[in-house]
């Protein structure tokens, strides 16, 4: 159950980033939109993880 709780939201964030990066890069006419999409998705995942960890640390420090 823990794997689903962590993996499914992470996969959704990566797919969302992929879709946005791929669409924007394709609209701009750039080469290799698939690569840009994956990089965008992984960067978005890293950003979300960092924000969540920062919020968790701040909440822990308040206690």
mmCIF file of N, CA, C and O in Angstrom:
data_model
loop_
_atom_site.group_PDB
_atom_site.id
_atom_site.type_symbol
_atom_site.label_atom_id
_atom_site.label_comp_id
_atom_site.label_asym_id
_atom_site.label_seq_id
_atom_site.Cartn_x
_atom_site.Cartn_y
_atom_site.Cartn_z
ATOM 1 N N UNK A 1 0.815 -1.190 0.000
ATOM 2 C CA UNK A 1 0.000 0.000 0.000
ATOM 3 C C UNK A 1 0.867 1.265 0.000
ATOM 4 O O UNK A 1 0.536 2.226 -0.663
ATOM 5 N N UNK A 2 1.975 1.235 0.749
ATOM 6 C CA UNK A 2 2.857 2.402 0.824
ATOM 7 C C UNK A 2 3.401 2.765 -0.560
ATOM 8 O O UNK A 2 3.521 3.958 -0.887
ATOM 9 N N UNK A 3 3.692 1.755 -1.375
ATOM 10 C CA UNK A 3 4.230 2.020 -2.709
ATOM 11 C C UNK A 3 3.219 2.798 -3.538
ATOM 12 O O UNK A 3 3.574 3.749 -4.240
ATOM 13 N N UNK A 4 1.966 2.446 -3.446
ATOM 14 C CA UNK A 4 0.945 3.168 -4.204
ATOM 15 C C UNK A 4 0.780 4.597 -3.712
ATOM 16 O O UNK A 4 0.563 5.513 -4.498
ATOM 17 N N UNK A 5 0.890 4.789 -2.419
ATOM 18 C CA UNK A 5 0.716 6.129 -1.851
ATOM 19 C C UNK A 5 1.828 7.057 -2.311
ATOM 20 O O UNK A 5 1.607 8.257 -2.503
ATOM 21 N N UNK A 6 3.023 6.536 -2.517
ATOM 22 C CA UNK A 6 4.160 7.356 -2.936
ATOM 23 C C UNK A 6 4.331 7.351 -4.456
ATOM 24 O O UNK A 6 4.547 8.395 -5.071
ATOM 25 N N UNK A 7 4.225 6.194 -5.077
ATOM 26 C CA UNK A 7 4.541 6.064 -6.501
ATOM 27 C C UNK A 7 3.498 6.710 -7.406
ATOM 28 O O UNK A 7 3.854 7.333 -8.413
ATOM 29 N N UNK A 8 2.241 6.568 -7.090
ATOM 30 C CA UNK A 8 1.207 7.101 -7.978
ATOM 31 C C UNK A 8 1.253 8.630 -8.049
ATOM 32 O O UNK A 8 1.251 9.187 -9.157
ATOM 33 N N UNK A 9 1.305 9.346 -6.932
ATOM 34 C CA UNK A 9 1.432 10.811 -7.059
ATOM 35 C C UNK A 9 2.726 11.243 -7.754
ATOM 36 O O UNK A 9 2.729 12.197 -8.524
ATOM 37 N N UNK A 10 3.818 10.530 -7.492
ATOM 38 C CA UNK A 10 5.088 10.875 -8.149
ATOM 39 C C UNK A 10 4.973 10.675 -9.657
ATOM 40 O O UNK A 10 5.432 11.514 -10.437
ATOM 41 N N UNK A 11 4.358 9.586 -10.064
ATOM 42 C CA UNK A 11 4.177 9.329 -11.497
ATOM 43 C C UNK A 11 3.276 10.388 -12.126
ATOM 44 O O UNK A 11 3.537 10.843 -13.244
ATOM 45 N N UNK A 12 2.249 10.793 -11.425
ATOM 46 C CA UNK A 12 1.366 11.830 -11.952
ATOM 47 C C UNK A 12 2.098 13.161 -12.126
ATOM 48 O O UNK A 12 1.883 13.863 -13.114
ATOM 49 N N UNK A 13 2.968 13.495 -11.201
ATOM 50 C CA UNK A 13 3.745 14.737 -11.312
ATOM 51 C C UNK A 13 4.684 14.662 -12.511
ATOM 52 O O UNK A 13 4.796 15.615 -13.288
ATOM 53 N N UNK A 14 5.340 13.526 -12.699
ATOM 54 C CA UNK A 14 6.257 13.370 -13.836
ATOM 55 C C UNK A 14 5.491 13.444 -15.147
ATOM 56 O O UNK A 14 5.918 14.108 -16.097
ATOM 57 N N UNK A 15 4.349 12.785 -15.224
ATOM 58 C CA UNK A 15 3.556 12.811 -16.461
ATOM 59 C C UNK A 15 3.040 14.217 -16.747
ATOM 60 O O UNK A 15 3.027 14.659 -17.902
ATOM 61 N N UNK A 16 2.625 14.942 -15.716
ATOM 62 C CA UNK A 16 2.181 16.316 -15.912
ATOM 63 C C UNK A 16 3.322 17.179 -16.450
ATOM 64 O O UNK A 16 3.145 17.939 -17.406
ATOM 65 N N UNK A 17 4.503 17.048 -15.852
ATOM 66 C CA UNK A 17 5.658 17.796 -16.338
ATOM 67 C C UNK A 17 6.038 17.410 -17.750
ATOM 68 O O UNK A 17 6.390 18.271 -18.570
ATOM 69 N N UNK A 18 5.956 16.115 -18.048
ATOM 70 C CA UNK A 18 6.246 15.642 -19.405
ATOM 71 C C UNK A 18 5.283 16.282 -20.404
ATOM 72 O O UNK A 18 5.699 16.773 -21.455
ATOM 73 N N UNK A 19 4.000 16.258 -20.079
ATOM 74 C CA UNK A 19 2.994 16.791 -21.008
ATOM 75 C C UNK A 19 3.205 18.280 -21.262
ATOM 76 O O UNK A 19 3.138 18.737 -22.411
ATOM 77 N N UNK A 20 3.483 19.021 -20.210
ATOM 78 C CA UNK A 20 3.687 20.470 -20.369
ATOM 79 C C UNK A 20 4.965 20.753 -21.149
ATOM 80 O O UNK A 20 4.970 21.548 -22.093
ATOM 81 N N UNK A 21 6.055 20.089 -20.778
ATOM 82 C CA UNK A 21 7.319 20.307 -21.478
ATOM 83 C C UNK A 21 7.252 19.902 -22.942
ATOM 84 O O UNK A 21 7.740 20.611 -23.824
ATOM 85 N N UNK A 22 6.634 18.758 -23.210
ATOM 86 C CA UNK A 22 6.506 18.262 -24.585
ATOM 87 C C UNK A 22 5.654 19.217 -25.413
ATOM 88 O O UNK A 22 6.001 19.556 -26.554
ATOM 89 N N UNK A 23 4.524 19.668 -24.859
ATOM 90 C CA UNK A 23 3.631 20.559 -25.602
ATOM 91 C C UNK A 23 4.293 21.897 -25.909
ATOM 92 O O UNK A 23 4.204 22.386 -27.038
ATOM 93 N N UNK A 24 4.955 22.471 -24.904
ATOM 94 C CA UNK A 24 5.594 23.768 -25.129
ATOM 95 C C UNK A 24 6.749 23.667 -26.119
ATOM 96 O O UNK A 24 6.918 24.535 -26.980
ATOM 97 N N UNK A 25 7.542 22.600 -25.991
ATOM 98 C CA UNK A 25 8.690 22.460 -26.878
ATOM 99 C C UNK A 25 8.244 22.145 -28.302
ATOM 100 O O UNK A 25 8.851 22.612 -29.258
ATOM 101 N N UNK A 26 7.175 21.363 -28.439
ATOM 102 C CA UNK A 26 6.647 21.076 -29.772
ATOM 103 C C UNK A 26 6.079 22.336 -30.417
ATOM 104 O O UNK A 26 6.243 22.555 -31.618
ATOM 105 N N UNK A 27 5.389 23.144 -29.618
ATOM 106 C CA UNK A 27 4.821 24.385 -30.144
ATOM 107 C C UNK A 27 5.924 25.356 -30.568
ATOM 108 O O UNK A 27 5.749 26.112 -31.523
ATOM 109 N N UNK A 28 7.050 25.306 -29.876
ATOM 110 C CA UNK A 28 8.164 26.180 -30.222
ATOM 111 C C UNK A 28 8.931 25.656 -31.436
ATOM 112 O O UNK A 28 9.762 26.360 -31.997
ATOM 113 N N UNK A 29 8.667 24.407 -31.804
ATOM 114 C CA UNK A 29 9.337 23.837 -32.968
ATOM 115 C C UNK A 29 10.729 23.322 -32.687
ATOM 116 O O UNK A 29 11.531 23.149 -33.607
ATOM 117 N N UNK A 30 11.039 23.062 -31.435
ATOM 118 C CA UNK A 30 12.361 22.584 -31.066
ATOM 119 C C UNK A 30 12.535 21.104 -31.364
ATOM 120 O O UNK A 30 11.570 20.354 -31.479
ATOM 121 N N UNK A 31 13.775 20.667 -31.500
ATOM 122 C CA UNK A 31 14.029 19.248 -31.753
ATOM 123 C C UNK A 31 13.904 18.423 -30.466
ATOM 124 O O UNK A 31 14.073 18.939 -29.360
ATOM 125 N N UNK A 32 13.595 17.158 -30.609
ATOM 126 C CA UNK A 32 13.527 16.176 -29.516
ATOM 127 C C UNK A 32 12.592 16.600 -28.390
ATOM 128 O O UNK A 32 13.016 16.749 -27.243
ATOM 129 N N UNK A 33 11.290 16.779 -28.683
ATOM 130 C CA UNK A 33 10.378 17.184 -27.618
ATOM 131 C C UNK A 33 10.195 16.104 -26.540
ATOM 132 O O UNK A 33 9.866 16.430 -25.406
ATOM 133 N N UNK A 34 10.436 14.823 -26.893
ATOM 134 C CA UNK A 34 10.307 13.755 -25.895
ATOM 135 C C UNK A 34 11.354 13.916 -24.798
ATOM 136 O O UNK A 34 11.059 13.776 -23.613
ATOM 137 N N UNK A 35 12.570 14.213 -25.195
ATOM 138 C CA UNK A 35 13.645 14.405 -24.223
ATOM 139 C C UNK A 35 13.348 15.596 -23.317
ATOM 140 O O UNK A 35 13.499 15.509 -22.098
ATOM 141 N N UNK A 36 12.920 16.673 -23.904
ATOM 142 C CA UNK A 36 12.594 17.864 -23.123
ATOM 143 C C UNK A 36 11.434 17.576 -22.179
ATOM 144 O O UNK A 36 11.422 18.023 -21.030
ATOM 145 N N UNK A 37 10.462 16.799 -22.639
ATOM 146 C CA UNK A 37 9.334 16.442 -21.789
ATOM 147 C C UNK A 37 9.760 15.652 -20.574
ATOM 148 O O UNK A 37 9.331 15.940 -19.450
ATOM 149 N N UNK A 38 10.627 14.646 -20.776
ATOM 150 C CA UNK A 38 11.091 13.841 -19.637
ATOM 151 C C UNK A 38 11.923 14.663 -18.667
ATOM 152 O O UNK A 38 11.778 14.542 -17.446
ATOM 153 N N UNK A 39 12.772 15.504 -19.189
ATOM 154 C CA UNK A 39 13.590 16.352 -18.318
ATOM 155 C C UNK A 39 12.700 17.295 -17.516
ATOM 156 O O UNK A 39 12.888 17.468 -16.307
ATOM 157 N N UNK A 40 11.712 17.864 -18.171
ATOM 158 C CA UNK A 40 10.783 18.757 -17.474
ATOM 159 C C UNK A 40 10.021 18.010 -16.387
ATOM 160 O O UNK A 40 9.844 18.520 -15.276
ATOM 161 N N UNK A 41 9.575 16.806 -16.691
ATOM 162 C CA UNK A 41 8.856 16.007 -15.701
ATOM 163 C C UNK A 41 9.706 15.670 -14.495
ATOM 164 O O UNK A 41 9.253 15.772 -13.344
ATOM 165 N N UNK A 42 10.941 15.289 -14.728
ATOM 166 C CA UNK A 42 11.834 14.946 -13.614
ATOM 167 C C UNK A 42 12.220 16.182 -12.798
ATOM 168 O O UNK A 42 12.324 16.108 -11.568
ATOM 169 N N UNK A 43 12.412 17.312 -13.468
ATOM 170 C CA UNK A 43 12.694 18.547 -12.741
ATOM 171 C C UNK A 43 11.499 18.964 -11.883
ATOM 172 O O UNK A 43 11.668 19.424 -10.750
ATOM 173 N N UNK A 44 10.296 18.793 -12.420
ATOM 174 C CA UNK A 44 9.102 19.121 -11.640
ATOM 175 C C UNK A 44 8.978 18.207 -10.427
ATOM 176 O O UNK A 44 8.638 18.665 -9.332
ATOM 177 N N UNK A 45 9.285 16.930 -10.604
ATOM 178 C CA UNK A 45 9.255 16.001 -9.474
ATOM 179 C C UNK A 45 10.264 16.432 -8.409
ATOM 180 O O UNK A 45 9.955 16.439 -7.216
ATOM 181 N N UNK A 46 11.461 16.792 -8.816
ATOM 182 C CA UNK A 46 12.471 17.263 -7.869
ATOM 183 C C UNK A 46 12.022 18.517 -7.139
ATOM 184 O O UNK A 46 12.232 18.651 -5.929
ATOM 185 N N UNK A 47 11.383 19.429 -7.842
ATOM 186 C CA UNK A 47 10.886 20.647 -7.223
ATOM 187 C C UNK A 47 9.789 20.345 -6.205
ATOM 188 O O UNK A 47 9.795 20.886 -5.094
ATOM 189 N N UNK A 48 8.869 19.469 -6.559
ATOM 190 C CA UNK A 48 7.784 19.116 -5.643
ATOM 191 C C UNK A 48 8.335 18.436 -4.394
ATOM 192 O O UNK A 48 7.916 18.744 -3.268
ATOM 193 N N UNK A 49 9.292 17.530 -4.558
ATOM 194 C CA UNK A 49 9.888 16.853 -3.405
ATOM 195 C C UNK A 49 10.586 17.856 -2.503
ATOM 196 O O UNK A 49 10.455 17.816 -1.277
ATOM 197 N N UNK A 50 11.303 18.781 -3.105
ATOM 198 C CA UNK A 50 12.008 19.791 -2.300
ATOM 199 C C UNK A 50 11.036 20.668 -1.517
ATOM 200 O O UNK A 50 11.247 20.965 -0.337
ATOM 201 N N UNK A 51 9.958 21.090 -2.161
ATOM 202 C CA UNK A 51 8.956 21.924 -1.484
ATOM 203 C C UNK A 51 8.309 21.155 -0.338
ATOM 204 O O UNK A 51 8.119 21.688 0.758
ATOM 205 N N UNK A 52 7.969 19.887 -0.583
ATOM 206 C CA UNK A 52 7.352 19.087 0.476
ATOM 207 C C UNK A 52 8.302 18.859 1.649
ATOM 208 O O UNK A 52 7.884 18.932 2.811
ATOM 209 N N UNK A 53 9.563 18.587 1.362
ATOM 210 C CA UNK A 53 10.525 18.394 2.443
ATOM 211 C C UNK A 53 10.750 19.672 3.240
ATOM 212 O O UNK A 53 10.874 19.640 4.464
ATOM 213 N N UNK A 54 10.803 20.805 2.552
ATOM 214 C CA UNK A 54 10.967 22.081 3.236
ATOM 215 C C UNK A 54 9.766 22.370 4.138
ATOM 216 O O UNK A 54 9.931 22.805 5.279
ATOM 217 N N UNK A 55 8.568 22.115 3.640
ATOM 218 C CA UNK A 55 7.366 22.337 4.450
ATOM 219 C C UNK A 55 7.343 21.406 5.651
ATOM 220 O O UNK A 55 6.942 21.808 6.755
ATOM 221 N N UNK A 56 7.782 20.181 5.445
ATOM 222 C CA UNK A 56 7.804 19.223 6.557
ATOM 223 C C UNK A 56 8.817 19.646 7.628
ATOM 224 O O UNK A 56 8.540 19.543 8.827
ATOM 225 N N UNK A 57 9.980 20.128 7.196
ATOM 226 C CA UNK A 57 10.987 20.596 8.157
ATOM 227 C C UNK A 57 10.486 21.801 8.946
ATOM 228 O O UNK A 57 10.705 21.899 10.151
ATOM 229 N N UNK A 58 9.824 22.727 8.268
ATOM 230 C CA UNK A 58 9.299 23.906 8.958
ATOM 231 C C UNK A 58 8.236 23.506 9.971
ATOM 232 O O UNK A 58 8.176 24.063 11.066
ATOM 233 N N UNK A 59 7.381 22.568 9.607
ATOM 234 C CA UNK A 59 6.335 22.120 10.529
ATOM 235 C C UNK A 59 6.956 21.408 11.735
ATOM 236 O O UNK A 59 6.501 21.587 12.863
ATOM 237 N N UNK A 60 8.011 20.653 11.494
ATOM 238 C CA UNK A 60 8.694 19.948 12.588
ATOM 239 C C UNK A 60 9.378 20.945 13.513
ATOM 240 O O UNK A 60 9.374 20.784 14.733
ATOM 241 N N UNK A 61 9.966 21.987 12.948
ATOM 242 C CA UNK A 61 10.667 22.980 13.761
ATOM 243 C C UNK A 61 9.719 23.821 14.613
ATOM 244 O O UNK A 61 10.105 24.340 15.646
ATOM 245 N N UNK A 62 8.486 23.977 14.179
ATOM 246 C CA UNK A 62 7.502 24.743 14.952
ATOM 247 C C UNK A 62 7.101 24.022 16.226
ATOM 248 O O UNK A 62 6.681 24.646 17.174
ATOM 249 N N UNK A 63 7.193 22.718 16.208
ATOM 250 C CA UNK A 63 6.793 21.936 17.389
ATOM 251 C C UNK A 63 7.775 22.039 18.470
ATOM 252 O O UNK A 63 8.528 22.367 19.000
#
